[in-house]
Short mmCIF file of C-alpha atoms in Angstrom, two decimals:
data_model
loop_
_atom_site.label_atom_id
_atom_site.label_comp_id
_atom_site.label_asym_id
_atom_site.label_seq_id
_atom_site.Cartn_x
_atom_site.Cartn_y
_atom_site.Cartn_z
CA MET A 427 0.00 0.00 0.00
CA GLU A 428 1.54 3.25 -1.16
CA ILE A 429 1.64 6.03 1.44
CA PRO A 430 0.55 9.40 0.01
CA GLU A 431 2.91 12.32 0.32
CA GLY A 432 2.10 15.60 2.00
CA PRO A 433 1.71 17.04 5.51
CA TRP A 434 -1.82 15.72 6.03
CA GLN A 435 -0.53 12.15 6.25
CA TRP A 436 1.20 12.76 9.59
CA LEU A 437 -0.95 15.54 11.03
CA TYR A 438 -4.47 14.24 10.42
CA TYR A 439 -4.48 10.93 12.30
CA PRO A 440 -3.24 12.00 15.77
CA MET A 441 -5.25 15.25 15.67
CA THR A 442 -8.45 13.43 14.72
CA LEU A 443 -7.91 10.70 17.33
CA VAL A 444 -7.53 13.24 20.15
CA LEU A 445 -10.52 15.37 19.09
CA VAL A 446 -12.86 12.40 18.58
CA ILE A 447 -11.97 11.14 22.07
CA ALA A 448 -12.52 14.65 23.48
CA ASP A 449 -15.90 14.86 21.75
CA ALA A 450 -17.36 12.41 24.29
CA PRO A 451 -17.08 14.68 27.38
CA VAL A 452 -16.95 17.92 25.34
CA PRO A 453 -19.58 17.77 22.56
CA ALA A 454 -18.35 21.06 21.06
CA SER A 455 -15.27 19.28 19.70
CA PRO A 456 -15.31 19.40 15.86
CA SER A 457 -14.82 15.64 15.49
CA GLU A 458 -17.48 15.13 12.80
CA VAL A 459 -15.96 17.86 10.66
CA LEU A 460 -12.51 16.26 10.90
CA VAL A 461 -13.75 12.76 10.01
CA ILE A 462 -15.80 14.08 7.09
CA GLY A 463 -12.78 16.13 6.05
CA GLY A 464 -10.72 12.95 6.14
CA GLY A 465 -13.13 11.39 3.65
CA THR A 466 -12.77 14.40 1.39
CA LEU A 467 -8.98 14.19 1.60
CA LEU A 468 -9.30 10.52 0.64
CA ALA A 469 -11.06 11.57 -2.55
CA HIS A 470 -8.01 13.72 -3.37
CA GLY A 471 -5.55 10.91 -2.59
CA GLU A 472 -4.16 12.61 0.52
CA LEU A 473 -4.86 9.88 3.10
CA LEU A 474 -5.29 6.11 3.48
CA LEU A 475 -8.87 4.79 3.80
CA PRO A 476 -8.18 2.07 6.42
CA LEU A 477 -6.32 4.51 8.67
CA VAL A 478 -9.02 7.20 8.43
CA VAL A 479 -11.77 4.74 9.41
CA LEU A 480 -9.62 3.10 12.11
CA THR A 481 -8.69 6.48 13.62
CA ALA A 482 -12.33 7.59 13.77
CA PHE A 483 -13.40 4.23 15.24
CA ALA A 484 -10.65 4.19 17.87
CA GLY A 485 -11.38 7.76 18.95
CA SER A 486 -15.10 7.10 19.25
CA PHE A 487 -14.68 3.82 21.13
CA CYS A 488 -12.00 5.10 23.52
CA GLY A 489 -13.94 8.31 24.22
CA ASP A 490 -17.07 6.29 24.99
CA ALA A 491 -15.20 4.00 27.37
CA LEU A 492 -13.55 6.93 29.14
CA LEU A 493 -16.81 8.82 29.69
CA PHE A 494 -18.68 5.66 30.71
CA LEU A 495 -16.11 4.71 33.36
CA LEU A 496 -15.99 8.31 34.56
CA PHE A 497 -19.70 8.39 35.34
CA ARG A 498 -20.02 4.77 36.40
CA GLY A 499 -17.36 5.29 39.06
CA GLY A 500 -18.68 8.66 40.21
CA LEU A 501 -15.42 10.35 39.22
CA ASN A 502 -17.36 13.23 37.67
CA THR A 503 -17.76 14.50 41.24
CA TRP A 504 -13.97 14.70 41.41
CA LEU A 505 -13.99 16.81 38.23
CA ASN A 506 -15.97 19.52 39.98
CA ARG A 507 -12.92 20.43 42.06
CA TRP A 508 -11.52 22.29 39.05
CA ARG A 509 -12.94 24.94 36.80
CA TRP A 510 -12.28 22.94 33.61
CA GLY A 511 -13.94 19.92 35.24
CA ARG A 512 -17.03 21.94 36.06
CA LEU A 513 -17.22 23.07 32.44
CA ILE A 514 -17.19 19.43 31.32
CA ASP A 515 -19.82 18.52 33.92
CA ARG A 516 -22.11 21.33 32.78
CA GLY A 517 -21.68 20.25 29.16
CA VAL A 518 -22.67 16.68 30.01
CA THR A 519 -25.67 17.90 32.03
CA ALA A 520 -26.82 20.03 29.08
CA ALA A 521 -26.49 17.02 26.78
CA LEU A 522 -28.55 14.90 29.18
CA GLN A 523 -31.25 17.55 29.28
CA LYS A 524 -31.33 17.74 25.50
CA GLY A 525 -30.94 14.08 24.64
CA GLY A 526 -32.72 12.42 27.55
CA GLU A 527 -31.51 9.78 30.00
CA SER A 528 -32.00 6.69 27.82
CA SER A 529 -29.31 4.12 28.62
CA THR A 530 -30.54 1.37 26.29
CA TYR A 531 -28.05 -0.37 24.06
CA ALA A 532 -29.87 0.90 20.95
CA ALA A 533 -29.41 4.47 22.21
CA ILE A 534 -25.69 3.87 22.75
CA VAL A 535 -25.41 2.84 19.09
CA ALA A 536 -27.74 5.38 17.46
CA ALA A 537 -27.58 8.52 19.63
CA ARG A 538 -24.04 9.38 18.46
CA PHE A 539 -25.55 10.50 15.14
CA ILE A 540 -27.53 13.22 16.96
CA PRO A 541 -25.69 16.39 18.11
CA GLY A 542 -24.89 15.85 21.81
CA GLY A 543 -26.50 12.41 21.73
CA ARG A 544 -23.27 10.48 22.21
CA THR A 545 -22.48 12.33 25.42
CA ALA A 546 -26.02 11.93 26.76
CA SER A 547 -26.39 8.21 26.03
CA VAL A 548 -22.93 7.22 27.30
CA ALA A 549 -23.18 9.34 30.48
CA ALA A 550 -26.67 7.96 31.14
CA ALA A 551 -25.36 4.41 30.71
CA GLY A 552 -22.64 5.13 33.25
CA LEU A 553 -25.08 6.66 35.71
CA ALA A 554 -27.39 3.64 35.29
CA GLU A 555 -24.43 1.27 35.87
CA VAL A 556 -25.03 -0.63 32.65
CA PRO A 557 -22.85 -3.81 32.56
CA LEU A 558 -19.45 -3.13 31.04
CA LYS A 559 -19.25 -5.89 28.42
CA PRO A 560 -22.62 -5.19 26.71
CA PHE A 561 -21.82 -1.48 26.80
CA LEU A 562 -18.46 -2.00 25.08
CA ILE A 563 -20.09 -4.20 22.41
CA SER A 564 -22.75 -1.54 21.75
CA SER A 565 -20.12 1.19 21.71
CA ALA A 566 -17.93 -0.75 19.26
CA SER A 567 -20.89 -1.34 16.97
CA GLY A 568 -21.96 2.31 17.04
CA SER A 569 -18.40 3.54 16.62
CA ALA A 570 -17.82 1.35 13.56
CA ILE A 571 -21.05 2.50 11.89
CA TRP A 572 -20.37 6.15 12.76
CA ALA A 573 -16.79 6.04 11.46
CA ALA A 574 -17.85 4.45 8.17
CA TRP A 575 -20.79 6.85 7.76
CA MET A 576 -18.86 10.05 8.42
CA THR A 577 -15.90 8.99 6.28
CA GLY A 578 -18.30 7.97 3.52
CA LEU A 579 -20.00 11.36 3.57
CA GLY A 580 -16.73 13.16 2.94
CA LEU A 581 -15.56 10.63 0.36
CA ALA A 582 -18.84 10.77 -1.56
CA SER A 583 -18.95 14.57 -1.64
CA GLY A 584 -15.29 14.70 -2.70
CA LEU A 585 -15.78 12.21 -5.53
CA ALA A 586 -19.12 13.59 -6.74
CA THR A 587 -18.14 17.26 -7.01
CA ASP A 588 -15.25 19.44 -8.10
CA LEU A 589 -15.72 21.80 -5.16
CA PRO A 590 -12.79 22.97 -3.00
CA LEU A 591 -11.89 20.99 0.11
CA TRP A 592 -13.70 23.35 2.49
CA ALA A 593 -16.89 23.26 0.39
CA ASN A 594 -16.92 19.45 0.28
CA VAL A 595 -16.42 19.31 4.05
CA ALA A 596 -19.27 21.80 4.53
CA LEU A 597 -21.52 19.77 2.20
CA GLY A 598 -20.79 16.52 4.00
CA THR A 599 -21.29 18.15 7.40
CA LEU A 600 -24.63 19.60 6.27
CA VAL A 601 -25.83 16.16 5.12
CA GLY A 602 -24.68 14.66 8.44
CA ILE A 603 -26.53 17.32 10.46
CA LEU A 604 -29.66 16.82 8.36
CA ALA A 605 -29.54 13.04 8.88
CA GLY A 606 -29.04 13.54 12.63
CA THR A 607 -31.95 15.97 12.80
CA ILE A 608 -34.24 13.48 11.05
CA LEU A 609 -33.11 10.69 13.38
CA ALA A 610 -33.73 12.89 16.43
CA ALA A 611 -37.23 13.70 15.16
CA VAL A 612 -38.00 10.01 14.64
CA ILE A 613 -36.80 9.18 18.17
CA ARG A 614 -38.97 11.96 19.64
CA LEU A 615 -42.01 10.69 17.74
CA ARG A 616 -41.39 7.16 19.03
CA ARG A 617 -41.10 8.42 22.61
CA ARG A 618 -44.27 10.53 22.48
CA PRO A 619 -46.83 7.65 22.50
CA ALA A 620 -45.08 6.11 25.51
CA ALA A 621 -45.16 9.44 27.34
CA LEU A 622 -48.86 9.90 26.51
CA ARG A 623 -49.65 6.42 27.82
CA ALA A 624 -47.76 7.15 31.04
CA VAL A 625 -49.89 10.21 31.88
CA PRO A 626 -53.25 8.34 32.25
CA ALA A 627 -51.46 5.63 34.24
CA GLU A 628 -50.08 8.21 36.67
CA ALA A 629 -53.49 9.87 36.93
CA ALA A 630 -55.15 6.54 37.71
CA ALA A 631 -52.59 5.90 40.43
CA GLY A 632 -53.10 9.35 41.92
CA VAL A 633 -49.62 10.56 41.02
CA PRO A 634 -49.53 14.26 40.07
CA ALA A 635 -48.08 14.86 36.61
CA GLY A 636 -45.21 17.29 36.30
CA PRO A 637 -42.43 18.20 33.94
CA ALA A 638 -39.55 15.75 33.85
CA THR A 639 -36.21 17.16 34.89
CA VAL A 640 -32.72 15.84 34.47
CA PRO A 641 -30.50 16.33 37.52
CA SER A 642 -26.97 17.57 37.24
CA SER A 643 -24.60 14.78 36.41
CA GLY A 644 -22.52 15.80 39.39
CA SER A 645 -25.34 15.12 41.81
CA ALA A 646 -26.65 12.02 40.03
CA ALA A 647 -23.58 9.89 40.49
CA GLU A 648 -22.16 10.06 43.97
CA PRO A 649 -19.16 7.78 44.60
CA ARG A 650 -20.11 4.37 45.88
#
């Protein structure tokens, strides 16, 4: 396998690995843009396909495991001793409020395609003390699909158009955001019937209905 020449070959992989890992506790990390950009660079012969996909997969899987163990062990409380730790904790709490507290294995696979969904589903799984082995299997499955999807978006846009690199990355990112928005809408529609069924059940049991709230991640996982 011939290694392409150019600076991207040695700069892209470590930078993408670090930022995809960081995207788990810090959803503002531009990991999707970098992976899609890697696909676009593939279309121009700047990178190697196996390494782009492997880098994205490894970053996603390792970031998931790190965040899961952090919340499963209650170490997020330790983070609150520092200002940067409190920023991470507030970011996770915001993701939980936006994405919900679902800790199902399907959510661990699919929620990473929704902005902030990866953080919410993995943190919720840690807080719910989901067994480690099934979590890692779900994370590996979701990471593999996500890595292939994001790389494919960039590669397809790069091969299908003659646009500059930045325009192809923007196009691929736009398609990814649109797909995530549609998936989020489908998930909300699937949750709504269950929520509507729960209201009459609570009324029959004499339980007053009220808005659901998501506690701060720092208070939800005290050390055991």
